[in-house]
Tab-separated table of C-alpha atoms in Angstrom:
chain	number	residue	atom	x	y	z
Z	117	MET	CA	0.000	0.000	0.000
Z	118	SER	CA	1.091	3.549	-0.590
Z	119	VAL	CA	1.731	6.093	2.134
Z	120	HIS	CA	-1.301	8.016	0.839
Z	121	ILE	CA	-3.611	5.026	1.305
Z	122	ASP	CA	-2.144	4.030	4.665
Z	123	ARG	CA	-2.607	7.593	5.936
Z	124	ALA	CA	-6.235	7.650	4.750
Z	125	ILE	CA	-6.900	4.344	6.537
Z	126	ALA	CA	-5.241	5.543	9.740
Z	127	ASP	CA	-7.246	8.781	9.677
Z	128	PHE	CA	-10.464	6.862	9.027
Z	129	LEU	CA	-9.850	4.443	11.890
Z	130	ARG	CA	-9.106	7.318	14.298
Z	131	THR	CA	-12.323	9.193	13.519
Z	132	SER	CA	-15.972	8.465	14.076
Z	133	HIS	CA	-16.619	8.315	10.326
Z	134	THR	CA	-18.356	5.104	9.397
Z	135	CYS	CA	-17.655	5.008	5.684
Z	136	LEU	CA	-14.505	5.601	3.638
Z	137	LEU	CA	-14.633	5.732	-0.145
Z	138	PHE	CA	-11.601	5.022	-2.283
Z	139	VAL	CA	-12.372	6.745	-5.567
Z	140	HIS	CA	-10.853	6.161	-8.988
Z	141	ARG	CA	-12.155	5.960	-12.547
Z	142	GLU	CA	-10.472	2.652	-13.308
Z	143	ILE	CA	-12.092	-0.481	-11.897
Z	144	ARG	CA	-8.777	-2.358	-12.085
Z	145	ARG	CA	-7.097	0.225	-9.851
Z	146	LEU	CA	-9.932	-0.089	-7.317
Z	147	GLU	CA	-9.751	-3.882	-7.384
Z	148	ASP	CA	-5.981	-3.842	-6.838
Z	149	THR	CA	-6.355	-1.448	-3.906
Z	150	ALA	CA	-9.131	-3.546	-2.332
Z	151	ALA	CA	-7.059	-6.713	-2.708
Z	152	GLY	CA	-4.098	-4.979	-1.067
Z	153	LEU	CA	-6.261	-3.796	1.825
Z	154	ALA	CA	-7.797	-7.235	2.307
Z	155	SER	CA	-4.385	-8.904	2.507
Z	156	GLY	CA	-2.632	-6.075	4.355
Z	157	TYR	CA	-5.280	-5.447	7.000
Z	158	GLY	CA	-7.082	-8.799	7.010
Z	159	TRP	CA	-10.466	-7.161	6.499
Z	160	PRO	CA	-13.349	-9.160	5.065
Z	161	SER	CA	-14.512	-8.261	1.588
Z	162	LEU	CA	-18.010	-8.134	0.130
Z	163	ALA	CA	-18.509	-8.324	-3.641
Z	164	VAL	CA	-21.770	-6.388	-3.490
Z	165	GLY	CA	-23.013	-6.865	-7.058
Z	166	ARG	CA	-22.283	-10.569	-7.195
Z	167	GLU	CA	-23.933	-11.443	-3.882
Z	168	LEU	CA	-26.781	-8.967	-4.206
Z	169	GLY	CA	-27.573	-10.103	-7.738
Z	170	ASP	CA	-28.081	-13.650	-6.484
Z	171	ALA	CA	-30.324	-12.420	-3.666
Z	172	LEU	CA	-32.473	-10.319	-6.009
Z	173	LEU	CA	-33.229	-13.154	-8.426
Z	174	ALA	CA	-35.953	-14.446	-6.116
Z	175	GLU	CA	-37.569	-11.015	-5.648
Z	176	LYS	CA	-40.349	-9.528	-7.745
Z	177	SER	CA	-39.193	-6.385	-9.544
Z	178	GLN	CA	-41.437	-4.036	-7.553
Z	179	ARG	CA	-39.945	-5.311	-4.274
Z	180	ARG	CA	-36.280	-5.265	-5.249
Z	181	SER	CA	-35.489	-1.792	-3.931
Z	182	ARG	CA	-36.710	-2.690	-0.442
Z	183	ALA	CA	-34.979	-6.068	-0.713
Z	184	VAL	CA	-31.655	-4.326	-1.418
Z	185	ARG	CA	-31.904	-2.264	1.745
Z	186	ARG	CA	-32.804	-5.328	3.839
Z	187	TRP	CA	-30.024	-7.367	2.267
Z	188	MET	CA	-27.384	-4.654	2.797
Z	189	SER	CA	-28.338	-4.267	6.440
Z	190	ALA	CA	-28.421	-8.014	7.114
Z	191	ARG	CA	-25.337	-8.975	5.102
Z	192	LEU	CA	-23.142	-6.219	6.469
Z	193	GLY	CA	-24.521	-6.830	9.948
Z	194	GLU	CA	-23.127	-10.359	9.708
Z	195	MET	CA	-19.704	-8.821	9.091
Z	196	ALA	CA	-19.814	-6.233	11.910
Z	197	PRO	CA	-17.983	-4.416	13.332
Z	198	GLY	CA	-15.774	-4.122	10.243
Z	199	PRO	CA	-14.213	-2.496	8.471
Z	200	VAL	CA	-15.614	-4.393	5.510
Z	201	LEU	CA	-14.299	-3.804	2.003
Z	202	CYS	CA	-17.172	-3.307	-0.433
Z	203	THR	CA	-16.344	-3.895	-4.084
Z	204	GLY	CA	-18.317	-4.357	-7.289
Z	205	ILE	CA	-20.988	-1.822	-6.342
Z	206	ASP	CA	-22.302	-1.150	-9.859
Z	207	LEU	CA	-25.616	-2.994	-9.414
Z	208	LEU	CA	-26.649	-0.436	-6.781
Z	209	PHE	CA	-26.766	2.221	-9.515
Z	210	GLU	CA	-29.252	0.339	-11.683
Z	211	PRO	CA	-32.021	2.903	-12.348
Z	212	ALA	CA	-34.774	0.278	-12.030
Z	213	LEU	CA	-33.842	-0.136	-8.346
Z	214	SER	CA	-34.357	3.584	-7.579
Z	215	LEU	CA	-31.662	3.609	-4.908
Z	216	ASP	CA	-29.304	6.195	-3.498
Z	217	PRO	CA	-26.159	4.065	-3.167
Z	218	LEU	CA	-24.260	6.653	-1.158
Z	219	ARG	CA	-27.078	6.805	1.384
Z	220	LEU	CA	-27.144	2.997	1.535
Z	221	PHE	CA	-23.471	2.950	2.451
Z	222	ARG	CA	-23.822	5.760	4.989
Z	223	ASP	CA	-26.777	3.987	6.615
Z	224	ALA	CA	-25.109	0.563	6.627
Z	225	GLY	CA	-21.941	2.138	8.003
Z	226	ARG	CA	-23.738	3.034	11.209
Z	227	ASN	CA	-23.577	-0.624	12.234
Z	228	THR	CA	-20.546	-1.839	10.301
Z	229	ARG	CA	-17.627	0.368	9.277
Z	230	LEU	CA	-17.175	0.293	5.516
Z	231	VAL	CA	-14.391	0.901	3.036
Z	232	VAL	CA	-15.905	1.171	-0.427
Z	233	ALA	CA	-14.203	0.918	-3.823
Z	234	TRP	CA	-16.091	3.670	-5.687
Z	235	PRO	CA	-15.694	3.906	-9.470
Z	236	GLY	CA	-15.826	7.582	-10.348
Z	237	THR	CA	-14.322	10.897	-9.346
Z	238	TYR	CA	-14.199	13.348	-6.468
Z	239	LEU	CA	-13.417	16.945	-7.353
Z	240	ASP	CA	-14.403	20.267	-5.750
Z	241	ASP	CA	-16.611	18.564	-3.133
Z	242	VAL	CA	-18.566	16.695	-5.821
Z	243	LEU	CA	-18.560	12.913	-5.786
Z	244	ALA	CA	-19.443	11.281	-9.089
Z	245	TYR	CA	-20.239	7.713	-9.949
Z	246	ALA	CA	-18.908	6.648	-13.352
Z	247	VAL	CA	-18.134	9.270	-16.008
Z	248	PRO	CA	-20.536	11.769	-17.632
Z	249	ASP	CA	-20.991	9.617	-20.752
Z	250	HIS	CA	-22.050	6.572	-18.715
Z	251	ALA	CA	-25.795	5.814	-18.623
Z	252	HIS	CA	-25.814	5.557	-14.812
Z	253	TYR	CA	-23.696	8.652	-14.105
Z	254	ARG	CA	-24.683	10.378	-10.833
Z	255	THR	CA	-23.266	13.082	-8.601
Z	256	TRP	CA	-23.467	14.139	-4.943
Z	257	ARG	CA	-22.381	17.532	-3.644
Z	258	LYS	CA	-20.623	17.463	-0.256
Z	259	PRO	CA	-21.250	13.739	0.293
Z	260	ASN	CA	-20.492	13.706	4.055
Z	261	VAL	CA	-18.237	10.622	4.071
Z	262	SER	CA	-14.483	10.174	4.176
Z	263	ILE	CA	-13.081	10.143	0.642
Z	264	THR	CA	-9.646	9.372	-0.712
Z	265	THR	CA	-8.910	9.750	-4.404
Z	266	LEU	CA	-6.460	7.144	-5.620
Z	267	THR	CA	-3.597	8.314	-7.799
């Protein structure tokens, strides 16, 4: 891990923040960082999209949004107190689910500290998911979580 990442982790662990986002545009860079954190710190990892996708298969489409919130709370509760590394979060941005993924992570972080690999950017207090040309592009101004932009 780099000094930058280690410092961000140390700061996060010293504060009362419940959620830390590692932000970068490249999925591969996020995956490498998450793998390094899992091996370096021994934290459990949750491949959100893969596990959630399996859980949603049994749900009717109109109940999937509520099912996501229940699943996140239950699954991350099993992994408390954390930190838990959350990767592969793309499914949470599916428009048909009508979710606010950042809020999901903030809420879940109240019970289990989270470190999230977030594909996107953070610039001038604006957190973005994906890039402007992406169909699921979203932004949040002053997101009220700890954020570290990977270099």
